[in-house]
PDB file of C-alpha atoms and ligand atoms in Angstrom:
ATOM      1  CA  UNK A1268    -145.211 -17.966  14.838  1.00  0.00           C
ATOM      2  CA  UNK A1269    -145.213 -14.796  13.474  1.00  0.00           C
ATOM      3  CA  UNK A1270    -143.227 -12.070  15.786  1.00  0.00           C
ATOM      4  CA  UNK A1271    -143.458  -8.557  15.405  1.00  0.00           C
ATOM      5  CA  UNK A1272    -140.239  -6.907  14.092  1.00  0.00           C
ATOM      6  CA  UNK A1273    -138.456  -4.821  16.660  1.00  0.00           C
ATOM      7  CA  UNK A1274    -136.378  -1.744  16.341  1.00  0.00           C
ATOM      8  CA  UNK A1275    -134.894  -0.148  19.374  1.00  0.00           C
ATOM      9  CA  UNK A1276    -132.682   2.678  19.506  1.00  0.00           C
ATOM     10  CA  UNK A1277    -129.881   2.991  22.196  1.00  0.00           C
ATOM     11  CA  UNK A1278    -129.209   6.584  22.277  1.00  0.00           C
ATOM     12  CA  UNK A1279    -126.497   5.660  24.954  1.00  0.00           C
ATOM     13  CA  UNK A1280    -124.885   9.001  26.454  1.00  0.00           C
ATOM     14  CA  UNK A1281    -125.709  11.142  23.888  1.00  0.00           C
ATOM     15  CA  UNK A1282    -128.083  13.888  22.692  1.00  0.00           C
ATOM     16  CA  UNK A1283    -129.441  17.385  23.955  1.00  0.00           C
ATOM     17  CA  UNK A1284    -132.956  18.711  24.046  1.00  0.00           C
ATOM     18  CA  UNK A1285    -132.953  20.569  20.877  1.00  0.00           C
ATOM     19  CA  UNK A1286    -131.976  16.896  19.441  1.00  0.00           C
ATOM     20  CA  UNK A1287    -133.825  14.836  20.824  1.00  0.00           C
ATOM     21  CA  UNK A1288    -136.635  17.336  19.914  1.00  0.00           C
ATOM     22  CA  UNK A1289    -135.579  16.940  16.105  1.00  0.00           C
ATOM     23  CA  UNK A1290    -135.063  13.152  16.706  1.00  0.00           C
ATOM     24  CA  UNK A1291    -138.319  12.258  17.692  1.00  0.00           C
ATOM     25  CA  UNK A1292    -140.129  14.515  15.702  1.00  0.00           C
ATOM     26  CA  UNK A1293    -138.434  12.866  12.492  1.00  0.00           C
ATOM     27  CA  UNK A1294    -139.394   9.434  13.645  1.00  0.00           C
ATOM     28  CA  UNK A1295    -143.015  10.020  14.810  1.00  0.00           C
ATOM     29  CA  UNK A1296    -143.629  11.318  11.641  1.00  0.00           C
ATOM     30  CA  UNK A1297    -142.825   8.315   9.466  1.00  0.00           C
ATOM     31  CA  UNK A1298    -143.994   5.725  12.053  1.00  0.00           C
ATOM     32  CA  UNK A1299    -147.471   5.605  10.777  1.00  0.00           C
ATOM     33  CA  UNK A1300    -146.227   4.040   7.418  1.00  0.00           C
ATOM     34  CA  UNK A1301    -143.980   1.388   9.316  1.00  0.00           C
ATOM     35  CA  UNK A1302    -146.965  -0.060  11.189  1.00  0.00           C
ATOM     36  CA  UNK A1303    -145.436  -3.463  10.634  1.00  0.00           C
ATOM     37  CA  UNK A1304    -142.312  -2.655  13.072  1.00  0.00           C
ATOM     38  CA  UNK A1305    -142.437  -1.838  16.626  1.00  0.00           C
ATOM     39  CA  UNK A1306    -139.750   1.195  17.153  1.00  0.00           C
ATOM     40  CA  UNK A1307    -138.730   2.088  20.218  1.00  0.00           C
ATOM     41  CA  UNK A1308    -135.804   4.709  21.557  1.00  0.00           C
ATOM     42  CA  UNK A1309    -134.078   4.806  24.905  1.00  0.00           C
ATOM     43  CA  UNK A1310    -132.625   8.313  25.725  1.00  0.00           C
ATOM     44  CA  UNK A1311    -130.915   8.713  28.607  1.00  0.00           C
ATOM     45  CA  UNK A1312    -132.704   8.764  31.885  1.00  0.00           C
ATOM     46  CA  UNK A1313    -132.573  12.698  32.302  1.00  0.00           C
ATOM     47  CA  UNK A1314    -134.631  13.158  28.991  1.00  0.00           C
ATOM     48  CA  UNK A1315    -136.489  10.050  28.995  1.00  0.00           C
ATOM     49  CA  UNK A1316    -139.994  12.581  29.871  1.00  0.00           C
ATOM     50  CA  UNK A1317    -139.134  14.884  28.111  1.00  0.00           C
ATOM     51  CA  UNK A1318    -138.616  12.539  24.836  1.00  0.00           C
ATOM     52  CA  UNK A1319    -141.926  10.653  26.043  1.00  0.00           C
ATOM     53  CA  UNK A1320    -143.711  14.183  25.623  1.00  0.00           C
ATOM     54  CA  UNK A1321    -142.168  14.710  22.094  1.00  0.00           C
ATOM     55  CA  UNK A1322    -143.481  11.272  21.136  1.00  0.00           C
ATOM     56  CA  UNK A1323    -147.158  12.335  22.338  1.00  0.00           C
ATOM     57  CA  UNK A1324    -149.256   9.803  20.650  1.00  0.00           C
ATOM     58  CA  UNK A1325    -147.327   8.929  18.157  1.00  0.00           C
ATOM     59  CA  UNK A1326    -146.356   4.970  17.544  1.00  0.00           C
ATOM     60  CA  UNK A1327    -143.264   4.880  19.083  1.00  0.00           C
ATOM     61  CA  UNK A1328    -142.646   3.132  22.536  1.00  0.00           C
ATOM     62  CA  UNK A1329    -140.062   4.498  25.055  1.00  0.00           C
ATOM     63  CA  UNK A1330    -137.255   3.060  26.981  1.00  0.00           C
ATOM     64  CA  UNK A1331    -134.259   3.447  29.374  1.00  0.00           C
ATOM     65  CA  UNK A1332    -130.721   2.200  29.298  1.00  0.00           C
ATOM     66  CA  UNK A1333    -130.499   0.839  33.095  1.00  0.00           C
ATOM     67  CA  UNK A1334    -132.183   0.222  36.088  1.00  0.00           C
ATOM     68  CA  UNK A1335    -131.169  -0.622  39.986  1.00  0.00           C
ATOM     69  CA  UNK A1336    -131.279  -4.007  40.781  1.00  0.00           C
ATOM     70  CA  UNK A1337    -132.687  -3.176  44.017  1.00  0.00           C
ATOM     71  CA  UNK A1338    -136.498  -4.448  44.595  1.00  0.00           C
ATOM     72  CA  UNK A1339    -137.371  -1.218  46.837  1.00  0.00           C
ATOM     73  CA  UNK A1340    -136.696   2.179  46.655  1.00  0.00           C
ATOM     74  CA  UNK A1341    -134.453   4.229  48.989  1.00  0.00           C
ATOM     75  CA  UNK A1342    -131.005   4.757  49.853  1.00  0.00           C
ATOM     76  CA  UNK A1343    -128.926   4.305  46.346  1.00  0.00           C
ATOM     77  CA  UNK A1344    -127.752   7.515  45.438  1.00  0.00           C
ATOM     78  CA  UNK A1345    -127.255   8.190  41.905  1.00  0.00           C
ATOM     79  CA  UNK A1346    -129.610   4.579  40.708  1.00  0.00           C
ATOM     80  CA  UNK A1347    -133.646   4.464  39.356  1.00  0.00           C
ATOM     81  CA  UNK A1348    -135.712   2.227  40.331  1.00  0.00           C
ATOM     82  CA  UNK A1349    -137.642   0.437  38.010  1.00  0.00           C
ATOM     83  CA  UNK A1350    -140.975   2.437  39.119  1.00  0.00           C
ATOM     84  CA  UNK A1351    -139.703   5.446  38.395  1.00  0.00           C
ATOM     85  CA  UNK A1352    -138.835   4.615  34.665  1.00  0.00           C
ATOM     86  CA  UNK A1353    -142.448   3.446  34.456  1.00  0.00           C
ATOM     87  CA  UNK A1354    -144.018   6.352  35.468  1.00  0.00           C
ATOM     88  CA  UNK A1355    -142.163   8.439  33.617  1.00  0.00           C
ATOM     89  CA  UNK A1356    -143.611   6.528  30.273  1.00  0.00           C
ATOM     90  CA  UNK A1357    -141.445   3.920  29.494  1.00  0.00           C
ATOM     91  CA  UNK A1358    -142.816   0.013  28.450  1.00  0.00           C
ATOM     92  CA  UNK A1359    -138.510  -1.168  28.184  1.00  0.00           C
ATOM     93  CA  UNK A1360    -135.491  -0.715  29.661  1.00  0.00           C
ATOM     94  CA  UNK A1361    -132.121  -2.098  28.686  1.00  0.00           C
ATOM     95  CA  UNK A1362    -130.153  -4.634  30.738  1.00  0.00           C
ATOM     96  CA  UNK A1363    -126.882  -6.286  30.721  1.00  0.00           C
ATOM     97  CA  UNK A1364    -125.647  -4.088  27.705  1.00  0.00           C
ATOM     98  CA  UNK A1365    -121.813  -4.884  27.409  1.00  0.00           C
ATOM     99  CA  UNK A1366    -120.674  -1.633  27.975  1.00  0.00           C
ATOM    100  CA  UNK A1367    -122.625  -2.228  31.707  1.00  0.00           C
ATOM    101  CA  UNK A1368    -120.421  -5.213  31.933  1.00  0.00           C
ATOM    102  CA  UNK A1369    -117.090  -3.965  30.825  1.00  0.00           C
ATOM    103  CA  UNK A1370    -117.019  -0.575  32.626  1.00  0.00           C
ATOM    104  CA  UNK A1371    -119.244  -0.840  35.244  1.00  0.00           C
ATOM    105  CA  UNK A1372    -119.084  -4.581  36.627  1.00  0.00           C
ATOM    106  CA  UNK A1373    -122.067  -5.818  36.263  1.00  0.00           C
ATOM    107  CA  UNK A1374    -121.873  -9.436  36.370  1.00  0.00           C
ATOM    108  CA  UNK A1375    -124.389 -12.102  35.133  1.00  0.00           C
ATOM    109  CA  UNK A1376    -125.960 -12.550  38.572  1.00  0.00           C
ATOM    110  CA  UNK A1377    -125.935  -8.490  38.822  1.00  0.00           C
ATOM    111  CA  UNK A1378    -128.059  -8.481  34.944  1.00  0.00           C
ATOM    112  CA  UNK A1379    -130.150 -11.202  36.169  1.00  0.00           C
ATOM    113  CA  UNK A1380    -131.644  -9.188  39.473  1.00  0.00           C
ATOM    114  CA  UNK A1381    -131.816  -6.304  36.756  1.00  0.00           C
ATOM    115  CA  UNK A1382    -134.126  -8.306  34.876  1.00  0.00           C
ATOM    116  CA  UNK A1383    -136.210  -9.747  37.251  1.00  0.00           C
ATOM    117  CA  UNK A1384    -135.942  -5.813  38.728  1.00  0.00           C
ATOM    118  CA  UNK A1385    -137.670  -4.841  35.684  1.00  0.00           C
ATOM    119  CA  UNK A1386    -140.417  -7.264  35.089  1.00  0.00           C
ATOM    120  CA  UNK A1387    -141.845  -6.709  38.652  1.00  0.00           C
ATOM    121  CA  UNK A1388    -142.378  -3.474  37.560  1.00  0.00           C
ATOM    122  CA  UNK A1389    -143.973  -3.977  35.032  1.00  0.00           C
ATOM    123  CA  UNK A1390    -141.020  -3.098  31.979  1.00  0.00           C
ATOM    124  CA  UNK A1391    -139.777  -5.482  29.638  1.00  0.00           C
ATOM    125  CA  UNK A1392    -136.563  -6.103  29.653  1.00  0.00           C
ATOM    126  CA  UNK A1393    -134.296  -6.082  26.645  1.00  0.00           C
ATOM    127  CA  UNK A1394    -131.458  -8.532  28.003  1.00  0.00           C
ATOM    128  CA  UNK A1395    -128.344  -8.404  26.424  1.00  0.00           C
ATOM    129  CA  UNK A1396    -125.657 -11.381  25.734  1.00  0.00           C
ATOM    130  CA  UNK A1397    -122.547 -11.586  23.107  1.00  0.00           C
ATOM    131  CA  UNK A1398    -119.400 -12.378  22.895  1.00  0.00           C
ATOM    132  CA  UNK A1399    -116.061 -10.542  22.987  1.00  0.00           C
ATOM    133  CA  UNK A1400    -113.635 -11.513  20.622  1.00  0.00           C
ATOM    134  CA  UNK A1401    -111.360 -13.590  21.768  1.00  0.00           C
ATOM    135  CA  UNK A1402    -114.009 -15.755  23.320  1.00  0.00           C
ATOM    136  CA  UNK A1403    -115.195 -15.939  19.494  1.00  0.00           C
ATOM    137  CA  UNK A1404    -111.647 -16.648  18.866  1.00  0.00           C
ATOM    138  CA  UNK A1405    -111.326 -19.259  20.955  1.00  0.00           C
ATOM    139  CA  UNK A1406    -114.121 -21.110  20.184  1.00  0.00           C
ATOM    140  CA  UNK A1407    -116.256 -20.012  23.448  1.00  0.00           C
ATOM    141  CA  UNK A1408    -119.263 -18.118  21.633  1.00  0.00           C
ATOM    142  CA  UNK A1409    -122.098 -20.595  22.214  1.00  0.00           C
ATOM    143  CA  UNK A1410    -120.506 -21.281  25.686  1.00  0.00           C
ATOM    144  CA  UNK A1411    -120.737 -17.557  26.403  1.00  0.00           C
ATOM    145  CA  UNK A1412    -124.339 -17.337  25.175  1.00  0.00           C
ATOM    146  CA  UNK A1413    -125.697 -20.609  27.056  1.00  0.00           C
ATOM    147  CA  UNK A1414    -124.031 -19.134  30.433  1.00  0.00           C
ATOM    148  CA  UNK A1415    -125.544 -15.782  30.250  1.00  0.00           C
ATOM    149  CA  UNK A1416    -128.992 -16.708  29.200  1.00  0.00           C
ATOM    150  CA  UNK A1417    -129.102 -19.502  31.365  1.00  0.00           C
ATOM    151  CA  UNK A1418    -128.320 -17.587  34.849  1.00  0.00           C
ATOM    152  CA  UNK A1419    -131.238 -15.466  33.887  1.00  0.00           C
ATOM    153  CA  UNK A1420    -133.211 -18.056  33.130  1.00  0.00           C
ATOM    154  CA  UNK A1421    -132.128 -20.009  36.053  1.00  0.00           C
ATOM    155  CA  UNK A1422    -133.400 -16.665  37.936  1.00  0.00           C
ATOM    156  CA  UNK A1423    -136.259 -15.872  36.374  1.00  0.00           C
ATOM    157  CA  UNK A1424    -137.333 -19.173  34.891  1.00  0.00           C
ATOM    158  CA  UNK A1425    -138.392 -19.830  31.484  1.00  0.00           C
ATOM    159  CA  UNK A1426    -141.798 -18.159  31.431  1.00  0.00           C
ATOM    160  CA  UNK A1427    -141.048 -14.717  32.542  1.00  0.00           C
ATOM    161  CA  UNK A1428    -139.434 -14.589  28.877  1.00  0.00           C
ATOM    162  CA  UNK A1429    -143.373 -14.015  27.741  1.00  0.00           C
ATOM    163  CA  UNK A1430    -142.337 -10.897  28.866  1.00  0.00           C
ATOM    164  CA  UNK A1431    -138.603 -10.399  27.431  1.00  0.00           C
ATOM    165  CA  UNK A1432    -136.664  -9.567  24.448  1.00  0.00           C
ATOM    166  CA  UNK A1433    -133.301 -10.876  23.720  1.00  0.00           C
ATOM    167  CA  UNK A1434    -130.296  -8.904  22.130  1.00  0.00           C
ATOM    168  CA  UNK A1435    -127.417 -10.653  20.114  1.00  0.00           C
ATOM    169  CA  UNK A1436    -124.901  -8.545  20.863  1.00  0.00           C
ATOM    170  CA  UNK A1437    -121.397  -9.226  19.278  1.00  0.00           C
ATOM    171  CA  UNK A1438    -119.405  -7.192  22.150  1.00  0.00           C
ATOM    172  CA  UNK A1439    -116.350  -6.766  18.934  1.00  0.00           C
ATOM    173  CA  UNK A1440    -119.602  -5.534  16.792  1.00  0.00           C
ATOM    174  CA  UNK A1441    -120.431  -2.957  18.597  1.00  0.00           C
ATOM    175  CA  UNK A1442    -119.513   0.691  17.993  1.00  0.00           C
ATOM    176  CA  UNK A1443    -116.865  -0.803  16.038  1.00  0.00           C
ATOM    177  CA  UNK A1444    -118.419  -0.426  12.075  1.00  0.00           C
ATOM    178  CA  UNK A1445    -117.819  -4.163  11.640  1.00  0.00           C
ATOM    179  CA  UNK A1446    -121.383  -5.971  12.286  1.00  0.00           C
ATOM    180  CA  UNK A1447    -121.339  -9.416  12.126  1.00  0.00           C
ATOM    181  CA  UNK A1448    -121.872 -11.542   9.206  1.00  0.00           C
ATOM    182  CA  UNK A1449    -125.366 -12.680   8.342  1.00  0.00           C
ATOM    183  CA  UNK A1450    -124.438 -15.877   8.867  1.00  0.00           C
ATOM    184  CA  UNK A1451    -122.327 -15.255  12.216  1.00  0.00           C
ATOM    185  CA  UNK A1452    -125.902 -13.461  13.198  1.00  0.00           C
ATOM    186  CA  UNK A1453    -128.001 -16.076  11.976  1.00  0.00           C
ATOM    187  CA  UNK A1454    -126.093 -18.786  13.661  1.00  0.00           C
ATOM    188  CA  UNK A1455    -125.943 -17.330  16.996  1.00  0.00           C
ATOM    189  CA  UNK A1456    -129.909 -16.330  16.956  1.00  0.00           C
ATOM    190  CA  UNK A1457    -130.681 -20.380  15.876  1.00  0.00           C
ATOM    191  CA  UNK A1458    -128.511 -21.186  19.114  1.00  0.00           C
ATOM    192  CA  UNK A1459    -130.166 -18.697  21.776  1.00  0.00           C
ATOM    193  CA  UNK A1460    -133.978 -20.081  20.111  1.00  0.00           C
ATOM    194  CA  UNK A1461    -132.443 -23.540  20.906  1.00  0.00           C
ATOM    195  CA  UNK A1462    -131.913 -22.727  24.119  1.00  0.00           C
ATOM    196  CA  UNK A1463    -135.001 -21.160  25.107  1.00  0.00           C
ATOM    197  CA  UNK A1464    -136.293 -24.383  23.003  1.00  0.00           C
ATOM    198  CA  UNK A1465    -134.753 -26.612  25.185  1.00  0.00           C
ATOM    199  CA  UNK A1466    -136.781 -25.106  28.324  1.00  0.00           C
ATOM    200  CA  UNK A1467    -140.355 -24.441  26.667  1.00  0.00           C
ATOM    201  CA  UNK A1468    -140.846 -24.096  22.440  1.00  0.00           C
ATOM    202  CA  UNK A1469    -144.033 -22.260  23.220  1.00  0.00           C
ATOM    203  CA  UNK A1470    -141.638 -19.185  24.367  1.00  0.00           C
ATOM    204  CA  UNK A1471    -138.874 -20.033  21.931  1.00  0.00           C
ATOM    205  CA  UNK A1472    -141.452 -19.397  18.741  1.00  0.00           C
ATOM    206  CA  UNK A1473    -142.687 -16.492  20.677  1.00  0.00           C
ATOM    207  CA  UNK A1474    -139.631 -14.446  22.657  1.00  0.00           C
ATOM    208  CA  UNK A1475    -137.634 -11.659  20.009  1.00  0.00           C
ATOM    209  CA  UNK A1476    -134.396 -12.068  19.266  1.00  0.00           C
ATOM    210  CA  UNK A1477    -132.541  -8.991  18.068  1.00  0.00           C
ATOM    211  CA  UNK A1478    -129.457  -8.187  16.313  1.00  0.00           C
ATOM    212  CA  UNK A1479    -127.397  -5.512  17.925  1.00  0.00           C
ATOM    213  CA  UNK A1480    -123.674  -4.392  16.588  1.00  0.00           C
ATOM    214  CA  UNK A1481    -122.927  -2.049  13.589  1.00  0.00           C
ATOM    215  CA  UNK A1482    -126.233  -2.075  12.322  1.00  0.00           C
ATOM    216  CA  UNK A1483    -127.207   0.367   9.643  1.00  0.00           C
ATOM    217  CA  UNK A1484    -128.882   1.338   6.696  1.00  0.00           C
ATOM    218  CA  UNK A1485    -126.465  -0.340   4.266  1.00  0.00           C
ATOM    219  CA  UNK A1486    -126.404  -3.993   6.098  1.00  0.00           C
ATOM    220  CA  UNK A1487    -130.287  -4.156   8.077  1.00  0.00           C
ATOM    221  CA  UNK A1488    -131.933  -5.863   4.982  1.00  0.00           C
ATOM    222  CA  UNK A1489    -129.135  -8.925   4.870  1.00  0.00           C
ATOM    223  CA  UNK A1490    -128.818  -9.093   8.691  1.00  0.00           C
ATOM    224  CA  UNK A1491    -132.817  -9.188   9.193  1.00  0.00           C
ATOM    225  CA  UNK A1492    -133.621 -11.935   6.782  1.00  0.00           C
ATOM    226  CA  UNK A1493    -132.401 -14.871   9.228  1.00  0.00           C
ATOM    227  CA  UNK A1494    -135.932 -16.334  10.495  1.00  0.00           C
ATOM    228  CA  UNK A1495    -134.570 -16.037  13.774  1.00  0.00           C
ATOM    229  CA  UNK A1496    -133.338 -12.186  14.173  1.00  0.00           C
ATOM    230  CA  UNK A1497    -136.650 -10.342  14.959  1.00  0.00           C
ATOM    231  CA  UNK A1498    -135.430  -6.626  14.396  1.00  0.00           C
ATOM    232  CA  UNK A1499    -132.685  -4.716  15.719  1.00  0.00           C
ATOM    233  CA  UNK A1500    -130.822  -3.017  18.892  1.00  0.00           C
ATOM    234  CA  UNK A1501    -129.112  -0.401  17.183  1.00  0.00           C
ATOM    235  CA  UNK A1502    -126.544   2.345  18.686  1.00  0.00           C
ATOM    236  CA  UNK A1503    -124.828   4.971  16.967  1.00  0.00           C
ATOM    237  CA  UNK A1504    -127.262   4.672  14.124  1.00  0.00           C
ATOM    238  CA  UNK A1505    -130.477   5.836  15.992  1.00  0.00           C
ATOM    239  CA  UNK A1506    -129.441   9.165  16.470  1.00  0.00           C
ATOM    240  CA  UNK A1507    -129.666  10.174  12.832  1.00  0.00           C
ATOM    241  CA  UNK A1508    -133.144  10.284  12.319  1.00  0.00           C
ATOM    242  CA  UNK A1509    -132.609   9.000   8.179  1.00  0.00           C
ATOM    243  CA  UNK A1510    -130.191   6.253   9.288  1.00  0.00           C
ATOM    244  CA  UNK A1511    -132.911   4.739  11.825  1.00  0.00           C
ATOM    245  CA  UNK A1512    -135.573   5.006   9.530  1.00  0.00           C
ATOM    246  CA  UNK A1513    -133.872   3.322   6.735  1.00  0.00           C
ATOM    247  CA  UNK A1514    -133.014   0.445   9.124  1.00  0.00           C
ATOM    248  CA  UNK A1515    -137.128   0.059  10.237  1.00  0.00           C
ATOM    249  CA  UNK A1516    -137.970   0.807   6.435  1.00  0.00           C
ATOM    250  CA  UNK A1517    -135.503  -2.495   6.170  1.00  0.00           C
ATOM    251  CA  UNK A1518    -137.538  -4.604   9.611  1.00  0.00           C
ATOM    252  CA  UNK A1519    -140.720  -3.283   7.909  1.00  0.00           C
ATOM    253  CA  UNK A1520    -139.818  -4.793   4.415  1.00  0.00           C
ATOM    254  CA  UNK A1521    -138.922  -7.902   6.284  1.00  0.00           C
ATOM    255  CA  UNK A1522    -142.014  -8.075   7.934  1.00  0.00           C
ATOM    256  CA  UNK A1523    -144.098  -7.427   5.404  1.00  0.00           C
ATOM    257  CA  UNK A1524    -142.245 -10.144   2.549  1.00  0.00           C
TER     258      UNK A1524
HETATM  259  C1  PEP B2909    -125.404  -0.916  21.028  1.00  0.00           C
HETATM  260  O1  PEP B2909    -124.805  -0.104  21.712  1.00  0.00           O
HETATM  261  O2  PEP B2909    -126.289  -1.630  21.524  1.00  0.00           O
HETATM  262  C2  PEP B2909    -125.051  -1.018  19.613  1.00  0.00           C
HETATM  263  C3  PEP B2909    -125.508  -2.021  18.929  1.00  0.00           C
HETATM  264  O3  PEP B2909    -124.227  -0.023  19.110  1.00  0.00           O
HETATM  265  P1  PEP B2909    -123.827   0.203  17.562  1.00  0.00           P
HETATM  266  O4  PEP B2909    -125.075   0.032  16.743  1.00  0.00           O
HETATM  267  O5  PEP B2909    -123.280   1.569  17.508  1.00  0.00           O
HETATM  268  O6  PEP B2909    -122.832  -0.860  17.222  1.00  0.00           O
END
């Protein structure tokens, strides 16, 4: 099955509106010629209308970072429900990123009420997974990957992933300059199809898996030809407007060879 190419931009806690402004205008302007790749950016929550204004009607899609795991609205100060993100524009919203997990405790049970958060408001959810190091050290990877797919699965079950992305996200990759080889990328995308395989091979030729850690312009070609990695999640190289665009020019390449 053929799945469109998907490349999402995790702005994470950075940018300003004179940037964003910049930003957006950069990539609306070249999105027409990438028709092949769905691109989609996730500002932070404070400029998410704002950004969704600067896109207009331009062929980008918008996106948040987080969402409350709560079902209802009310007394959580500081969170956002999932309603709120989708009136204000967006179609995606992150969850389960590792820096989520590491620094602010969310557990697999916590990422799988995020997801299911999400879908009943209608957003997809990009759900995160990867490995830290020394669980790739020791051997764990595919242990780590089966375990946090699988509670969400477990949660959700297998068809609300229709309605899902995946991101392979090497926690040691990330941030770090040091993606991981196309074969360490490959390998781990073949596993988490297997396992959606194993539950329903109508979703596993259909749900995207993405590539997330040290992606850029200079290493998106090799680590997008796997048959499995359907675009990527990309962080500190989405907020220069060249480097992002290089790396859909690279998904839209893919797509179109
Ligand atoms: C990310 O934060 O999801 C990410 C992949 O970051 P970077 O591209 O900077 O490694």
């Amino acid at each position: 099955m053929k799945r469109r190419k998907l490349i999402a931009g995790n702005w994470k806690m950075n940018g300003s509106h004179k940037a964003n402004a910049e930003l957006v205008a950069a990539i609306a302007a070249r999105a027409p010629e990438l028709g092949l790749v769905e691109i989609l950016v996730c500002p932070p929550a404070v400029y998410l209308e704002s950004v969704g204004r600067h896109i207009g009607n331009a062929a980008v899609a918008l996106g948040a970072q987080n969402l409350c795991e709560q079902a209802a609205p009310g007394a959580f100060t500081g969170e956002l429900h999932g309603a709120m993100l989708a009136e204000v524009g967006c179609r995606y919203v992150i969850v389960g990123h590792s820096e989520r997990r590491a620094l602010y405790g969310e557990d697999d049970s916590r990422v799988a009420q995020k997801f299911l958060a999400a879908q009943a408001c209608g957003l997809t959810p990009i759900l995160c997974v990867g490995e830290t190091l020394e669980q790739r050290q020791s051997g764990q990877t595919e242990d780590v990957l089966e375990l946090q797919l699988g509670k969400v699965i477990l949660a959700a079950g297998i068809q609300a992933f229709a309605r899902a992305v995946i991101a392979y996200e090497p926690v040691w990759a990330i941030g770090t300059g040091h993606a991981a080889t196309p074969a360490q990328a490959h390998e781990a995308h073949a596993f988490l199809r297997g396992q959606l395989r194993g539950h329903d091979a109508k979703i596993a030729d259909s749900t995207r898996v993405l590539y997330g850690g040290s992606v850029k312009a200079d290493n998106a070609a090799v680590l997008f030809a796997g048959e499995d990695v359907d675009g990527g999640l990309i962080g500190g190289a989405s907020l220069k407007a060249a480097d992002f665009l290089a790396i859909c020019v690279a998904a839209q390449a893919r797509a179109a060879g």
